[in-house]
Amino acid sequence: MKGAKDEGFKTVLVCKKDRTSLYKRFKFIDDIFEIDQNSESISPECQEYLKENGCILIPHGSLIAYSDIDYIEQLTVPIFGNKWILRWEADRNLKQELMTYAGLTTPQAVKSKYDIDRLCIVKLHGAAGGRGYFLAWNRETFEKGALDLIKQKVIKSEDDLYIQEYVKGVPVYLHYFYSSINNEIEFLGVDRRYETDIDGLGRIPASHQLGIGIQTSSYNVIGNFPLVLRESLLGKVYSMGENFVQAAKQLVPPGMIGPFCLEGVCDASGNFVTFEFSARIVAGTNLYVMGSPYSSLIYDDPMSMGRRIALEIKNAQKNTDLKVILT
Ligand code: AMP
């Protein structure tokens, strides 16, 4: 929203009632549309309001995590980017299909708990933000972790879990912007996440961890750290982004428009293993409200991801047709 304001747009925030007092503090938010506390998505009234005011909706993670994807697809308010690709982000099987089609290296999926023969990460379906994930290295540790989640009523049964090979290396989250108008990909930043309680475990000595029998370690995101990559990795970063854009064009027309993020681990040989993608702006881009080391190589103005979206909307208005970047 700050970026949109910097580019001269008026801004409307859609949020739940309990967040209004927070967002009222910021001058770059011109207007707030409050939705009901129990509402899971944009209400029909809200949609009407946005349409009457000529708004363009910018999708983000919470929209996908909490709204029904059929409902998002049926929205008639113009959405920046390709709303059809959001289903491919939300559904693990489609997500895997797109990443494989793009030629990205991905962690091996483990079909059943009986096939666990190495360190694995066990995930919940949907964009849960890492909450409830745990590590397992055989059937017993899987069953113990699953039982804990069933007792906590996080899942109903083991079928709600998805097992994946654990990739050893360091996590990196690559922020891209694809301009379908210029047919050009821009790498605008990179971050790593601060996840609890996994990132806090190193603060407890191993002997104490064993003593108190720590088992389930969630990967719940609390914040993000900035990062710059070893320069020799940048070539790979650009090709991965370009391959992803090509694959999205073929599998999910009109393809990837605007911001997206490839999320994975870089291993000891400098290879990227991608376990997720986000087909829209990600929270990690908040680090670079004033631009990033990468955006400043392309733009003289401080170019945040939000501002880049706004610029694309302006460019479409000026040079082609707004329709090419909306769905
Ligand atoms: P996700 O919800 O898939 O983004 O995963 C949450 C966190 O779990 C990531 O930020 C990583 O720290 C970790 N993670 C997810 N998948 C893997 C994997 N296959 N190997 C290693 N770590 C992973």
Short mmCIF file of C-alpha atoms and ligand atoms in Angstrom, two decimals:
data_model
loop_
_atom_site.label_atom_id
_atom_site.label_comp_id
_atom_site.label_asym_id
_atom_site.label_seq_id
_atom_site.Cartn_x
_atom_site.Cartn_y
_atom_site.Cartn_z
CA MET A 1 0.00 0.00 0.00
CA LYS A 2 2.90 2.30 0.75
CA GLY A 3 4.26 1.57 -2.74
CA ALA A 4 0.88 2.22 -4.35
CA LYS A 5 0.65 5.53 -2.53
CA ASP A 6 4.18 6.48 -3.62
CA GLU A 7 3.09 5.89 -7.23
CA GLY A 8 0.10 8.21 -6.77
CA PHE A 9 -2.74 5.73 -6.22
CA LYS A 10 -5.48 6.00 -3.61
CA THR A 11 -5.48 2.98 -1.31
CA VAL A 12 -8.24 0.96 0.35
CA LEU A 13 -7.44 -1.64 2.98
CA VAL A 14 -9.77 -4.58 3.57
CA CYS A 15 -9.34 -5.94 7.09
CA LYS A 16 -11.09 -7.47 10.06
CA LYS A 17 -12.45 -5.16 12.76
CA ASP A 18 -9.81 -6.01 15.34
CA ARG A 19 -7.02 -4.79 13.05
CA THR A 20 -8.51 -1.40 12.21
CA SER A 21 -6.92 0.48 15.09
CA LEU A 22 -3.47 -0.72 14.00
CA TYR A 23 -3.86 0.27 10.36
CA LYS A 24 -5.42 3.66 11.13
CA ARG A 25 -1.97 4.75 12.29
CA PHE A 26 -0.60 4.82 8.74
CA LYS A 27 -1.14 7.80 6.48
CA PHE A 28 -0.66 5.88 3.23
CA ILE A 29 -3.93 4.06 3.86
CA ASP A 30 -6.69 6.34 2.55
CA ASP A 31 -9.68 4.18 3.37
CA ILE A 32 -10.45 1.04 5.37
CA PHE A 33 -13.25 -1.43 4.62
CA GLU A 34 -13.93 -3.47 7.74
CA ILE A 35 -15.13 -7.03 7.30
CA ASP A 36 -16.87 -9.07 9.93
CA GLN A 37 -14.63 -10.70 12.53
CA ASN A 38 -15.88 -14.20 11.63
CA SER A 39 -15.79 -13.66 7.92
CA GLU A 40 -13.40 -15.96 6.03
CA SER A 41 -13.06 -13.84 2.94
CA ILE A 42 -14.08 -10.68 1.19
CA SER A 43 -17.82 -10.29 1.73
CA PRO A 44 -20.21 -9.59 -1.19
CA GLU A 45 -20.77 -6.06 0.22
CA CYS A 46 -17.04 -5.49 0.31
CA GLN A 47 -16.70 -6.66 -3.24
CA GLU A 48 -19.43 -4.23 -4.35
CA TYR A 49 -17.69 -1.39 -2.52
CA LEU A 50 -14.36 -2.18 -4.20
CA LYS A 51 -15.99 -2.31 -7.63
CA GLU A 52 -17.90 0.95 -7.13
CA ASN A 53 -14.64 2.65 -6.20
CA GLY A 54 -12.71 1.30 -9.21
CA CYS A 55 -10.32 -0.76 -7.05
CA ILE A 56 -7.83 -3.41 -8.12
CA LEU A 57 -7.45 -6.15 -5.54
CA ILE A 58 -3.87 -7.18 -4.72
CA PRO A 59 -3.92 -10.78 -3.45
CA HIS A 60 -1.64 -11.84 -0.59
CA GLY A 61 -1.01 -14.95 1.51
CA SER A 62 -3.88 -14.58 3.96
CA LEU A 63 -6.41 -14.33 1.13
CA ILE A 64 -5.30 -17.78 -0.02
CA ALA A 65 -4.82 -19.29 3.43
CA TYR A 66 -8.26 -18.34 4.75
CA SER A 67 -10.54 -18.02 1.71
CA ASP A 68 -12.09 -20.81 -0.24
CA ILE A 69 -10.31 -20.94 -3.58
CA ASP A 70 -13.58 -21.43 -5.54
CA TYR A 71 -14.81 -18.21 -3.95
CA ILE A 72 -11.67 -16.29 -4.98
CA GLU A 73 -12.04 -17.53 -8.56
CA GLN A 74 -15.62 -16.29 -8.66
CA LEU A 75 -14.79 -12.77 -7.45
CA THR A 76 -15.70 -10.17 -10.06
CA VAL A 77 -13.60 -7.33 -8.64
CA PRO A 78 -10.50 -7.03 -10.87
CA ILE A 79 -7.54 -8.89 -9.35
CA PHE A 80 -3.95 -7.95 -10.13
CA GLY A 81 -2.20 -10.93 -11.77
CA ASN A 82 -3.56 -14.35 -12.60
CA LYS A 83 -6.15 -15.45 -10.04
CA TRP A 84 -6.30 -18.92 -11.60
CA ILE A 85 -2.74 -19.66 -10.51
CA LEU A 86 -3.69 -19.19 -6.84
CA ARG A 87 -5.36 -22.63 -6.92
CA TRP A 88 -2.03 -24.09 -8.05
CA GLU A 89 -0.40 -22.52 -5.02
CA ALA A 90 -3.06 -23.75 -2.58
CA ASP A 91 -3.25 -27.36 -3.81
CA ARG A 92 -0.17 -29.47 -3.06
CA ASN A 93 -0.58 -31.77 -6.07
CA LEU A 94 -1.02 -28.93 -8.56
CA LYS A 95 1.84 -27.09 -6.91
CA GLN A 96 4.14 -30.06 -7.37
CA GLU A 97 3.00 -30.46 -11.01
CA LEU A 98 3.90 -26.86 -11.86
CA MET A 99 7.28 -26.99 -10.11
CA THR A 100 8.16 -30.26 -11.88
CA TYR A 101 7.01 -28.90 -15.24
CA ALA A 102 9.26 -25.88 -14.66
CA GLY A 103 12.20 -28.25 -14.23
CA LEU A 104 12.82 -27.15 -10.64
CA THR A 105 14.52 -29.65 -8.36
CA THR A 106 12.03 -30.51 -5.62
CA PRO A 107 12.26 -32.68 -2.48
CA GLN A 108 11.07 -36.22 -2.95
CA ALA A 109 7.53 -36.82 -1.76
CA VAL A 110 7.20 -39.85 0.53
CA LYS A 111 3.93 -41.67 -0.20
CA SER A 112 3.44 -43.56 3.03
CA LYS A 113 4.79 -43.66 6.57
CA TYR A 114 6.12 -47.16 5.76
CA ASP A 115 8.43 -45.63 3.15
CA ILE A 116 10.18 -43.24 5.55
CA ASP A 117 13.84 -44.26 5.35
CA ARG A 118 15.61 -40.92 5.92
CA LEU A 119 15.01 -37.59 7.64
CA CYS A 120 11.62 -36.25 6.52
CA ILE A 121 9.55 -33.15 7.20
CA VAL A 122 5.87 -33.77 7.82
CA LYS A 123 3.55 -30.96 6.70
CA LEU A 124 -0.10 -30.08 6.94
CA HIS A 125 -2.05 -29.49 3.74
CA GLY A 126 -2.83 -25.89 2.78
CA ALA A 127 -0.96 -22.64 3.38
CA ALA A 128 -0.54 -23.24 7.11
CA GLY A 129 2.62 -21.13 7.36
CA GLY A 130 4.67 -23.97 8.82
CA ARG A 131 2.49 -24.39 11.93
CA GLY A 132 2.38 -27.96 13.21
CA TYR A 133 5.14 -29.29 10.95
CA PHE A 134 7.46 -31.87 12.50
CA LEU A 135 10.45 -34.04 11.63
CA ALA A 136 10.33 -37.84 11.41
CA TRP A 137 12.98 -40.39 10.48
CA ASN A 138 11.00 -43.64 10.69
CA ARG A 139 7.43 -44.88 11.09
CA GLU A 140 7.49 -44.60 14.90
CA THR A 141 8.58 -40.95 14.99
CA PHE A 142 5.96 -40.14 12.33
CA GLU A 143 3.19 -41.81 14.38
CA LYS A 144 4.30 -40.06 17.57
CA GLY A 145 4.26 -36.63 15.87
CA ALA A 146 0.91 -37.32 14.22
CA LEU A 147 -0.62 -38.44 17.52
CA ASP A 148 0.51 -35.22 19.19
CA LEU A 149 -1.26 -33.19 16.49
CA ILE A 150 -4.41 -35.33 16.73
CA LYS A 151 -4.47 -34.80 20.53
CA GLN A 152 -4.08 -31.05 20.01
CA LYS A 153 -6.98 -31.24 17.49
CA VAL A 154 -4.77 -29.71 14.78
CA ILE A 155 -5.56 -32.66 12.47
CA LYS A 156 -8.21 -35.38 12.43
CA SER A 157 -6.08 -38.26 11.20
CA GLU A 158 -2.69 -39.14 9.73
CA ASP A 159 -4.25 -38.69 6.27
CA ASP A 160 -4.16 -34.93 6.82
CA LEU A 161 -0.36 -35.02 6.69
CA TYR A 162 2.05 -34.83 3.78
CA ILE A 163 5.54 -36.34 4.05
CA GLN A 164 8.50 -34.92 2.21
CA GLU A 165 12.24 -35.62 2.20
CA TYR A 166 14.06 -33.12 4.45
CA VAL A 167 16.60 -31.18 2.40
CA LYS A 168 19.81 -30.32 4.24
CA GLY A 169 21.11 -26.84 3.54
CA VAL A 170 20.07 -23.26 4.20
CA PRO A 171 16.59 -21.92 3.46
CA VAL A 172 16.30 -19.11 0.92
CA TYR A 173 13.21 -17.30 -0.36
CA LEU A 174 13.65 -15.69 -3.77
CA HIS A 175 11.44 -12.69 -4.62
CA TYR A 176 10.71 -12.18 -8.30
CA PHE A 177 8.58 -9.85 -10.38
CA TYR A 178 7.60 -10.84 -13.88
CA SER A 179 6.47 -8.05 -16.16
CA SER A 180 4.23 -9.57 -18.80
CA ILE A 181 4.22 -6.14 -20.51
CA ASN A 182 8.01 -6.03 -20.97
CA ASN A 183 8.35 -9.83 -21.04
CA GLU A 184 11.10 -9.45 -18.44
CA ILE A 185 11.88 -11.01 -15.11
CA GLU A 186 13.27 -8.94 -12.24
CA PHE A 187 14.90 -10.48 -9.18
CA LEU A 188 14.08 -7.96 -6.45
CA GLY A 189 15.18 -9.53 -3.17
CA VAL A 190 15.81 -12.54 -1.03
CA ASP A 191 15.13 -13.36 2.61
CA ARG A 192 15.21 -16.16 5.13
CA ARG A 193 12.61 -16.77 7.79
CA TYR A 194 12.74 -16.72 11.56
CA GLU A 195 10.61 -19.71 12.51
CA THR A 196 9.48 -20.80 15.92
CA ASP A 197 10.09 -23.07 17.59
CA ILE A 198 12.66 -24.62 15.25
CA ASP A 199 14.96 -21.55 15.22
CA GLY A 200 14.81 -21.40 19.02
CA LEU A 201 15.95 -24.97 19.57
CA GLY A 202 19.63 -24.03 19.27
CA ARG A 203 19.18 -21.98 22.46
CA ILE A 204 18.53 -25.15 24.43
CA PRO A 205 21.58 -27.43 24.87
CA ALA A 206 21.20 -30.87 23.25
CA SER A 207 21.40 -32.69 26.59
CA HIS A 208 18.45 -30.61 27.87
CA GLN A 209 16.50 -31.22 24.65
CA LEU A 210 16.94 -34.96 25.14
CA GLY A 211 16.11 -34.62 28.83
CA ILE A 212 12.74 -33.01 28.25
CA GLY A 213 11.98 -35.11 25.17
CA ILE A 214 11.32 -32.34 22.66
CA GLN A 215 9.63 -33.89 19.62
CA THR A 216 7.28 -31.68 17.69
CA SER A 217 8.96 -28.56 16.42
CA SER A 218 6.75 -26.20 14.51
CA TYR A 219 7.98 -23.92 11.70
CA ASN A 220 5.67 -21.03 12.46
CA VAL A 221 6.97 -17.83 10.83
CA ILE A 222 7.61 -14.95 13.24
CA GLY A 223 9.70 -12.70 11.02
CA ASN A 224 12.16 -12.49 8.16
CA PHE A 225 15.88 -11.76 7.84
CA PRO A 226 17.40 -9.95 4.85
CA LEU A 227 19.93 -11.81 2.74
CA VAL A 228 22.19 -11.29 -0.23
CA LEU A 229 23.28 -14.30 -2.22
CA ARG A 230 26.74 -15.34 -3.23
CA GLU A 231 26.98 -13.67 -6.62
CA SER A 232 27.81 -16.84 -8.54
CA LEU A 233 24.35 -18.20 -7.61
CA LEU A 234 22.50 -15.39 -9.38
CA GLY A 235 22.63 -17.00 -12.85
CA LYS A 236 20.75 -20.02 -11.49
CA VAL A 237 18.29 -17.77 -9.68
CA TYR A 238 17.34 -16.01 -12.92
CA SER A 239 17.02 -19.26 -14.91
CA MET A 240 14.81 -20.81 -12.23
CA GLY A 241 12.52 -17.77 -12.33
CA GLU A 242 12.41 -17.78 -16.13
CA ASN A 243 11.64 -21.50 -16.29
CA PHE A 244 8.85 -21.03 -13.78
CA VAL A 245 7.34 -18.20 -15.82
CA GLN A 246 7.49 -20.32 -19.00
CA ALA A 247 5.86 -23.29 -17.28
CA ALA A 248 3.08 -21.13 -15.81
CA LYS A 249 2.34 -19.67 -19.26
CA GLN A 250 1.73 -23.16 -20.60
CA LEU A 251 -0.07 -24.76 -17.68
CA VAL A 252 -2.08 -21.85 -16.24
CA PRO A 253 -2.84 -19.19 -18.88
CA PRO A 254 -2.35 -16.24 -18.84
CA GLY A 255 0.66 -17.36 -16.78
CA MET A 256 2.57 -15.76 -13.93
CA ILE A 257 1.92 -12.03 -13.85
CA GLY A 258 3.66 -9.83 -11.28
CA PRO A 259 5.25 -10.94 -8.01
CA PHE A 260 6.07 -14.51 -7.05
CA CYS A 261 8.45 -16.31 -4.73
CA LEU A 262 10.39 -19.56 -5.05
CA GLU A 263 11.00 -21.04 -1.62
CA GLY A 264 13.56 -23.68 -0.90
CA VAL A 265 16.92 -24.76 0.39
CA CYS A 266 20.35 -24.23 -1.11
CA ASP A 267 22.51 -27.29 -0.49
CA ALA A 268 26.26 -27.73 0.00
CA SER A 269 26.85 -27.85 -3.78
CA GLY A 270 25.01 -24.58 -4.31
CA ASN A 271 21.98 -26.35 -5.83
CA PHE A 272 18.52 -25.00 -5.10
CA VAL A 273 15.86 -27.46 -4.04
CA THR A 274 12.46 -25.77 -4.21
CA PHE A 275 9.75 -26.97 -1.84
CA GLU A 276 7.13 -24.25 -2.35
CA PHE A 277 6.17 -21.31 -4.47
CA SER A 278 3.91 -18.36 -3.78
CA ALA A 279 2.19 -16.97 -6.85
CA ARG A 280 1.74 -13.47 -5.38
CA ILE A 281 3.49 -10.96 -3.12
CA VAL A 282 5.07 -12.56 -0.01
CA ALA A 283 5.56 -11.21 3.50
CA GLY A 284 9.36 -11.36 3.18
CA THR A 285 9.22 -8.44 0.73
CA ASN A 286 8.28 -6.23 3.71
CA LEU A 287 12.02 -6.14 4.44
CA TYR A 288 12.55 -4.02 1.37
CA VAL A 289 10.03 -1.19 1.72
CA MET A 290 12.93 1.12 0.83
CA GLY A 291 14.18 -1.16 -1.95
CA SER A 292 16.74 -3.95 -1.80
CA PRO A 293 20.36 -4.37 -2.94
CA TYR A 294 18.91 -6.08 -6.03
CA SER A 295 16.16 -3.57 -6.80
CA SER A 296 18.71 -0.74 -6.64
CA LEU A 297 20.65 -2.40 -9.48
CA ILE A 298 17.57 -1.97 -11.68
CA TYR A 299 15.85 1.17 -10.35
CA ASP A 300 17.15 4.51 -9.13
CA ASP A 301 14.05 5.02 -6.97
CA PRO A 302 13.62 2.82 -3.87
CA MET A 303 11.52 0.06 -5.45
CA SER A 304 9.59 -2.15 -3.05
CA MET A 305 7.55 -5.07 -4.41
CA GLY A 306 4.36 -3.13 -3.64
CA ARG A 307 5.63 -0.14 -5.57
CA ARG A 308 6.66 -2.38 -8.47
CA ILE A 309 3.09 -3.70 -8.69
CA ALA A 310 1.75 -0.14 -8.73
CA LEU A 311 4.24 0.81 -11.44
CA GLU A 312 3.11 -2.12 -13.57
CA ILE A 313 -0.50 -0.99 -13.27
CA LYS A 314 0.51 2.51 -14.36
CA ASN A 315 2.54 1.14 -17.28
CA ALA A 316 -0.38 -1.01 -18.42
CA GLN A 317 -2.72 2.01 -18.26
CA LYS A 318 -0.28 4.13 -20.24
CA ASN A 319 1.16 1.73 -22.81
CA THR A 320 -1.24 -1.11 -23.43
CA ASP A 321 -4.44 -2.15 -21.74
CA LEU A 322 -5.13 -2.71 -18.04
CA LYS A 323 -6.84 -5.99 -18.96
CA VAL A 324 -3.51 -7.67 -19.76
CA ILE A 325 -2.47 -7.63 -16.11
CA LEU A 326 -5.84 -8.29 -14.46
CA THR A 327 -8.10 -11.34 -14.15
P1 AMP B 1 6.59 -24.23 4.05
O1 AMP B 1 5.31 -24.02 4.81
O2 AMP B 1 6.54 -25.37 3.10
O3 AMP B 1 7.11 -22.94 3.46
O4 AMP B 1 7.69 -24.69 5.12
C1 AMP B 1 7.94 -24.04 6.33
C2 AMP B 1 9.39 -24.23 6.70
O5 AMP B 1 9.73 -25.60 6.80
C3 AMP B 1 10.37 -23.67 5.69
O6 AMP B 1 10.61 -22.31 5.85
C4 AMP B 1 11.62 -24.48 5.96
O7 AMP B 1 12.31 -23.99 7.07
C5 AMP B 1 11.07 -25.82 6.33
N1 AMP B 1 10.98 -26.78 5.22
C6 AMP B 1 9.90 -27.00 4.44
N2 AMP B 1 10.11 -28.00 3.56
C7 AMP B 1 11.38 -28.42 3.78
C8 AMP B 1 12.20 -29.45 3.21
N3 AMP B 1 11.74 -30.27 2.26
N4 AMP B 1 13.45 -29.61 3.69
C9 AMP B 1 13.91 -28.81 4.68
N5 AMP B 1 13.19 -27.85 5.28
C10 AMP B 1 11.95 -27.65 4.85
#
